PDB file of C-alpha atoms in Angstrom:
ATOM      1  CA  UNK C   1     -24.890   1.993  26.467  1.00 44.00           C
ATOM      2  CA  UNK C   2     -22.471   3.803  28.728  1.00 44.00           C
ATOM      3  CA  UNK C   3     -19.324   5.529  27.559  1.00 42.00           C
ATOM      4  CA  UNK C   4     -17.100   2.645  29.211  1.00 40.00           C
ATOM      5  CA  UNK C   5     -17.830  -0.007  26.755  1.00 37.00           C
ATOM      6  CA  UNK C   6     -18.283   2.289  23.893  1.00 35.00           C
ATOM      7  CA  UNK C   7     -14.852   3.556  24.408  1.00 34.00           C
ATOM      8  CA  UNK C   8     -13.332  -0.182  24.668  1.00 33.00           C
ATOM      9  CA  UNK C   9     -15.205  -0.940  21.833  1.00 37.00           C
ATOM     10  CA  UNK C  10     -13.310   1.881  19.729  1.00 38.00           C
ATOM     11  CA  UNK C  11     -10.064   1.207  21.158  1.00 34.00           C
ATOM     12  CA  UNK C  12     -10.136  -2.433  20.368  1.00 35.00           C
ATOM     13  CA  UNK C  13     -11.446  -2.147  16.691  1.00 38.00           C
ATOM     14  CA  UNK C  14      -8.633   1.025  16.451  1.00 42.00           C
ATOM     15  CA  UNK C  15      -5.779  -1.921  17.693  1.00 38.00           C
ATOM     16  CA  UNK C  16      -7.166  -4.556  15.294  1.00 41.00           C
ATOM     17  CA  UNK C  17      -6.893  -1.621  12.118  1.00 42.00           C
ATOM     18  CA  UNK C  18      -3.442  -1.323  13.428  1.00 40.00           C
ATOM     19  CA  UNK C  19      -2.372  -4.795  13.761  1.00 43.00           C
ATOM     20  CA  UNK C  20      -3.639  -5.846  10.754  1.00 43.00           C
ATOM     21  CA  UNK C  21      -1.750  -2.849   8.615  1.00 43.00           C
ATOM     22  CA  UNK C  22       1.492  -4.004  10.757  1.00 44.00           C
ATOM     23  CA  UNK C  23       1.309  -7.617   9.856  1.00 45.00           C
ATOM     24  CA  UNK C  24      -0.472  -8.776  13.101  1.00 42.00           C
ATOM     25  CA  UNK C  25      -2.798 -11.884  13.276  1.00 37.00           C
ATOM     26  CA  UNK C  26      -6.002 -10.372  13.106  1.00 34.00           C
ATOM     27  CA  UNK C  27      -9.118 -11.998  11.150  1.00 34.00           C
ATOM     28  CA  UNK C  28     -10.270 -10.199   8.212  1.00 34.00           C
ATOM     29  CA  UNK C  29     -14.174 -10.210   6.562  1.00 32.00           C
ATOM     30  CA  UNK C  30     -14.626 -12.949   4.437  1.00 35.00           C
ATOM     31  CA  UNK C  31     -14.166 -11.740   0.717  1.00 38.00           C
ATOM     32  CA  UNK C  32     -13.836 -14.531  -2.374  1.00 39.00           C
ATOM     33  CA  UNK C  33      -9.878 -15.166  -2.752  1.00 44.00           C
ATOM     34  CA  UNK C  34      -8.325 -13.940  -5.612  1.00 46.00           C
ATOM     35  CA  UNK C  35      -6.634 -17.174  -8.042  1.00 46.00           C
ATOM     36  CA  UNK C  36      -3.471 -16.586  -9.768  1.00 44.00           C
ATOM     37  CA  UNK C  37      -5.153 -16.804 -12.659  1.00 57.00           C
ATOM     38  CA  UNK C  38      -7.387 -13.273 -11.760  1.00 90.00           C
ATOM     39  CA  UNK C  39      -3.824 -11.458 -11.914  1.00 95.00           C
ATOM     40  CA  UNK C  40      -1.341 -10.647 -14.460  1.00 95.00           C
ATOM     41  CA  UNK C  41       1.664  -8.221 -14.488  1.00 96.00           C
ATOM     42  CA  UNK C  42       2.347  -5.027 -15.268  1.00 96.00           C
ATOM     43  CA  UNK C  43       6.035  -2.966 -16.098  1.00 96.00           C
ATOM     44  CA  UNK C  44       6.378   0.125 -15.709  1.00 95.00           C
ATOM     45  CA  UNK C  45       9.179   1.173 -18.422  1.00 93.00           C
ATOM     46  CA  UNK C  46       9.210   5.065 -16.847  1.00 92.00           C
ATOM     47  CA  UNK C  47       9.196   3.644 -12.994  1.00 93.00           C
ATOM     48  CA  UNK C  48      11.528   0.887 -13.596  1.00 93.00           C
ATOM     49  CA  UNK C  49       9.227  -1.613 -11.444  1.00 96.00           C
ATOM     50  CA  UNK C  50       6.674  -4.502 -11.735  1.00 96.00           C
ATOM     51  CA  UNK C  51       3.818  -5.784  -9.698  1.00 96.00           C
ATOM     52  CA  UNK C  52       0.847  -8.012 -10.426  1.00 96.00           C
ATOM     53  CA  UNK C  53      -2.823  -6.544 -10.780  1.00 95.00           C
ATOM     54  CA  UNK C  54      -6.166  -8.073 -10.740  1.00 94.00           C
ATOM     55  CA  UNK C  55      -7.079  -8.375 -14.492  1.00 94.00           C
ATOM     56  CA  UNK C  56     -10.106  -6.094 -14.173  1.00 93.00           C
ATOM     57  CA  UNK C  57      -8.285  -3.136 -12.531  1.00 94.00           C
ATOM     58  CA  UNK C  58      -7.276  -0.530 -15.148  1.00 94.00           C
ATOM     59  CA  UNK C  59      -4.086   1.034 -14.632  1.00 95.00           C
ATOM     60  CA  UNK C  60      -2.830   4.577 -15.957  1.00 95.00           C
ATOM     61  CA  UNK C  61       0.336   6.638 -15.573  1.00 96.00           C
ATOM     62  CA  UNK C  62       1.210  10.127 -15.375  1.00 96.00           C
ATOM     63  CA  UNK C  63       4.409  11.890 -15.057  1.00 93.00           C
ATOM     64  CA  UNK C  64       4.914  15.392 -13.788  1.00 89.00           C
ATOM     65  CA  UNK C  65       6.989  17.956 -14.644  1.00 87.00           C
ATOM     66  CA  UNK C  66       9.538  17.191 -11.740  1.00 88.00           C
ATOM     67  CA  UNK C  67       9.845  13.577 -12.923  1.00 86.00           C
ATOM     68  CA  UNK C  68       7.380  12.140 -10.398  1.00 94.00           C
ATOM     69  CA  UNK C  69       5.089   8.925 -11.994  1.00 96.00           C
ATOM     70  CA  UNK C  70       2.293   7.907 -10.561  1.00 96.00           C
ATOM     71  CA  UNK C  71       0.817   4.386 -11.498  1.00 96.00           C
ATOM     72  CA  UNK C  72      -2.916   4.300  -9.962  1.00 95.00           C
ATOM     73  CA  UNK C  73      -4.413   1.001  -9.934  1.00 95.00           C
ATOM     74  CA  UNK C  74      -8.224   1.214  -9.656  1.00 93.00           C
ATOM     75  CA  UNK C  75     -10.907  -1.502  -9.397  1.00 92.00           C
ATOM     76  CA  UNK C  76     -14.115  -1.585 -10.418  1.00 89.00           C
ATOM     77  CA  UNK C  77     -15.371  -0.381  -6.743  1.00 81.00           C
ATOM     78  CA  UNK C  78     -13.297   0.162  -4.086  1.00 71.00           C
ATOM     79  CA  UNK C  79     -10.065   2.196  -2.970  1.00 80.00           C
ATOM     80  CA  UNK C  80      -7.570   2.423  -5.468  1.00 92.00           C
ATOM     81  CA  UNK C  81      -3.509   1.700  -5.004  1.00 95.00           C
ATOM     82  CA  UNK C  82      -1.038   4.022  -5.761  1.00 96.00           C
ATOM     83  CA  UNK C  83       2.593   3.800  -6.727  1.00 97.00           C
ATOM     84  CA  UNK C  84       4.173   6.696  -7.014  1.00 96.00           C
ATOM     85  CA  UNK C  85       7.827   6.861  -8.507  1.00 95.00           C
ATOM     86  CA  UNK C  86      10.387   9.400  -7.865  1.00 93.00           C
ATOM     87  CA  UNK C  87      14.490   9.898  -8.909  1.00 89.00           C
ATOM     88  CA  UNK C  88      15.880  10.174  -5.246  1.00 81.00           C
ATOM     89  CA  UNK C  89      17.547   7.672  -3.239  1.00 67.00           C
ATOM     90  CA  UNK C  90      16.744   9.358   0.049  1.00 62.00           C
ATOM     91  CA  UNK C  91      13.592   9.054   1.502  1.00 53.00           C
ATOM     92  CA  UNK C  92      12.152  11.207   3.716  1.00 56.00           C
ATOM     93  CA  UNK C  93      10.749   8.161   5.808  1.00 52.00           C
ATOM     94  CA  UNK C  94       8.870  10.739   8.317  1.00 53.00           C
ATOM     95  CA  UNK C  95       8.897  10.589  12.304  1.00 51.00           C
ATOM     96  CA  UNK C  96       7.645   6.957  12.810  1.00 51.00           C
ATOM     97  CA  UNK C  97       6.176   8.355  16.302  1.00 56.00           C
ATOM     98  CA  UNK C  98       3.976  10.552  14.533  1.00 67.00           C
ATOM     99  CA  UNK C  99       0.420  11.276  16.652  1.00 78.00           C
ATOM    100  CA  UNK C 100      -1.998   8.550  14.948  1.00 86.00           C
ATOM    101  CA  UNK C 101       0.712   6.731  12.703  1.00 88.00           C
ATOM    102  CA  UNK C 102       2.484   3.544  13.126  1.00 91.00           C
ATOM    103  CA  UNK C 103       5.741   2.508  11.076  1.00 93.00           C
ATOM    104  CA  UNK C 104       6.951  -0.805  11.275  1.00 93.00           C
ATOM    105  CA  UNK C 105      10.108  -1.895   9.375  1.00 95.00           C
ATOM    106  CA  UNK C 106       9.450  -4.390   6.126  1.00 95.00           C
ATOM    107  CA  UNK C 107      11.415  -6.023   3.302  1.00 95.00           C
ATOM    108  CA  UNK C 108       9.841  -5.117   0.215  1.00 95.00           C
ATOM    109  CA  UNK C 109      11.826  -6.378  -2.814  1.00 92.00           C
ATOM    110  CA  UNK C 110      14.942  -7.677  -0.729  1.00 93.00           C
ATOM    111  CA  UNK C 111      15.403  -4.552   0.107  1.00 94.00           C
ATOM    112  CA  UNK C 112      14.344  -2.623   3.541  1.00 94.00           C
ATOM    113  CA  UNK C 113      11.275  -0.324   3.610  1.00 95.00           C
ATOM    114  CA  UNK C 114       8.801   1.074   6.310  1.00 95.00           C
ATOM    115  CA  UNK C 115       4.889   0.576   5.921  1.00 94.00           C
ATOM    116  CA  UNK C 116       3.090   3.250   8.017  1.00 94.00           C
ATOM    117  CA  UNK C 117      -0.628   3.400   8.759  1.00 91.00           C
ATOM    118  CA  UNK C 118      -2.767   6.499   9.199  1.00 91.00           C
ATOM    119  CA  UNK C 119      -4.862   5.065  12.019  1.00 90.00           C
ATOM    120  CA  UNK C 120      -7.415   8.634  11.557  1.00 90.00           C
ATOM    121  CA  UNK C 121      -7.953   8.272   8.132  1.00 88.00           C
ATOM    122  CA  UNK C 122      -7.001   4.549   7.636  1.00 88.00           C
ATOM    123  CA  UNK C 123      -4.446   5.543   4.906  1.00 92.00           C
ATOM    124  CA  UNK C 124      -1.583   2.454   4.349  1.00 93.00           C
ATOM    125  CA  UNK C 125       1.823   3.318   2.486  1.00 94.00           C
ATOM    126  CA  UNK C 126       4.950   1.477   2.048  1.00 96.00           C
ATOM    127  CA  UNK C 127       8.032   3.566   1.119  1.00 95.00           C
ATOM    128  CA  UNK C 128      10.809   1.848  -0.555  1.00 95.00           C
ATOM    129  CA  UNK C 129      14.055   2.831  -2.298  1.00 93.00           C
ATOM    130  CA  UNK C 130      16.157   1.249  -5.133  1.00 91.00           C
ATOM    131  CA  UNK C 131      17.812   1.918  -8.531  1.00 86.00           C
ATOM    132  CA  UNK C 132      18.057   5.641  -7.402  1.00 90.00           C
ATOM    133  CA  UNK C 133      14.489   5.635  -7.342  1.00 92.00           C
ATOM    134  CA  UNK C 134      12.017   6.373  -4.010  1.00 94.00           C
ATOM    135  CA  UNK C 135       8.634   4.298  -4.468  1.00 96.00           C
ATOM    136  CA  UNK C 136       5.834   4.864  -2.752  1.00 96.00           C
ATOM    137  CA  UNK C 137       3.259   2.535  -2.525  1.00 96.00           C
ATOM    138  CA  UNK C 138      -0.289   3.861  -1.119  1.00 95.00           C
ATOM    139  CA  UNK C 139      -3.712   2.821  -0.834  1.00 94.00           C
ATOM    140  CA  UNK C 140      -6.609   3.315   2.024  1.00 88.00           C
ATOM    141  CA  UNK C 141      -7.582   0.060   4.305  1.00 78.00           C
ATOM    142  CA  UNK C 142     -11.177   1.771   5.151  1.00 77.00           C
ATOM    143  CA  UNK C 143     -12.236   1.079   1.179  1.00 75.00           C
ATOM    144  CA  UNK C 144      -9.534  -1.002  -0.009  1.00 77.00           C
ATOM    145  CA  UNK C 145      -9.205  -4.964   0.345  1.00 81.00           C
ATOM    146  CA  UNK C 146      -6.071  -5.365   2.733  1.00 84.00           C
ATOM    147  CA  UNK C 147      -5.030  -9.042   1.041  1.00 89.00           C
ATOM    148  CA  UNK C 148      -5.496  -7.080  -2.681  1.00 91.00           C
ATOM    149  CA  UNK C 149      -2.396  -4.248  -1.510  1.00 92.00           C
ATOM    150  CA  UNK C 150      -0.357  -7.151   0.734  1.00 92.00           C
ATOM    151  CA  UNK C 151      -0.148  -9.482  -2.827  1.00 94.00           C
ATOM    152  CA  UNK C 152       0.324  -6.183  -5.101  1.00 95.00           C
ATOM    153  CA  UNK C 153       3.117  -4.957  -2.198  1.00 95.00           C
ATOM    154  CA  UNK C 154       4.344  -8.665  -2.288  1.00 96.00           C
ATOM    155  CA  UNK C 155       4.693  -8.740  -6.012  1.00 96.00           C
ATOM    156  CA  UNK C 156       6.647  -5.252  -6.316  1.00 97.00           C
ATOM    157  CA  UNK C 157       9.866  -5.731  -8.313  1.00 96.00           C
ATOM    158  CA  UNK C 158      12.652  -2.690  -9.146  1.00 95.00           C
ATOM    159  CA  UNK C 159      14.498  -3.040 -12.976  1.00 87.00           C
ATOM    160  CA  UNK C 160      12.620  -6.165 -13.921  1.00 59.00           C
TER     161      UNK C 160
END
């Protein structure tokens, strides 16, 4: 095969990693759904947030000594998700025109945030702020499911 095609090949599957971390209509491998019933909820008392896991995912915390928490979320296989809590109400959203990452603008919460994508390393975060807080939520669309960190994103609550 020449380069030509090889090279449209890449670029098209790079566009469809990108589109689909952005919120763009893009079809995704079939994987079984995950009922209501498979999740359950989780508060964080130290982070001052909630979201809904997959029951079999185990979940631990860790604070550090400059008041950062991190919540991991792993599965049994896969990439875990990350939410990691800070006391700031400032993010430092980064330079959306970064070489290989794409921001787009999202409500997260009722309350603005900014998902970027990694498109090198396929790496997927959402930063949002509230409460005097700065969340971070992370994960990696190479290994991780992208529907599993869109319903965990979707479910993210601050104080409740």
């Amino acid at each position: 095969m020449s380069r030509g095609p090889v090279l449209a090949i890449s670029v098209v599957l790079s566009l469809m990693s990108v589109g689909s971390a952005l919120g763009g209509d893009v079809p995704v491998a079939k994987t079984p759904s995950m009922s209501s019933d498979t999740w359950q909820p989780h508060r964080s008392e130290r982070g001052d947030f909630s979201i809904d896991v997959p029951v079999t995912w185990t979940i631990e915390e860790r604070l550090d000594a400059r008041g950062v928490l991190v919540t991991t979320l792993t599965p049994p296989s896969g990439a875990a998700i990350a939410v990691i809590s800070q006391p700031s109400a400032s993010p430092n959203q980064g330079d959306a025109d970064l070489m290989n990452t794409r921001c787009t603008d999202v409500t997260v919460a009722q309350r603005p945030a900014r998902t970027c994508l990694d498109t090198t390393s396929f790496s997927v975060s959402t930063t949002v702020v509230g409460s005097g807080r700065t969340y971070l939520i992370t994960s990696n669309r190479r290994r991780g499911d992208q529907r599993i960190y869109d319903r965990v994103l979707a479910s993210f609550r601050i104080g409740q």
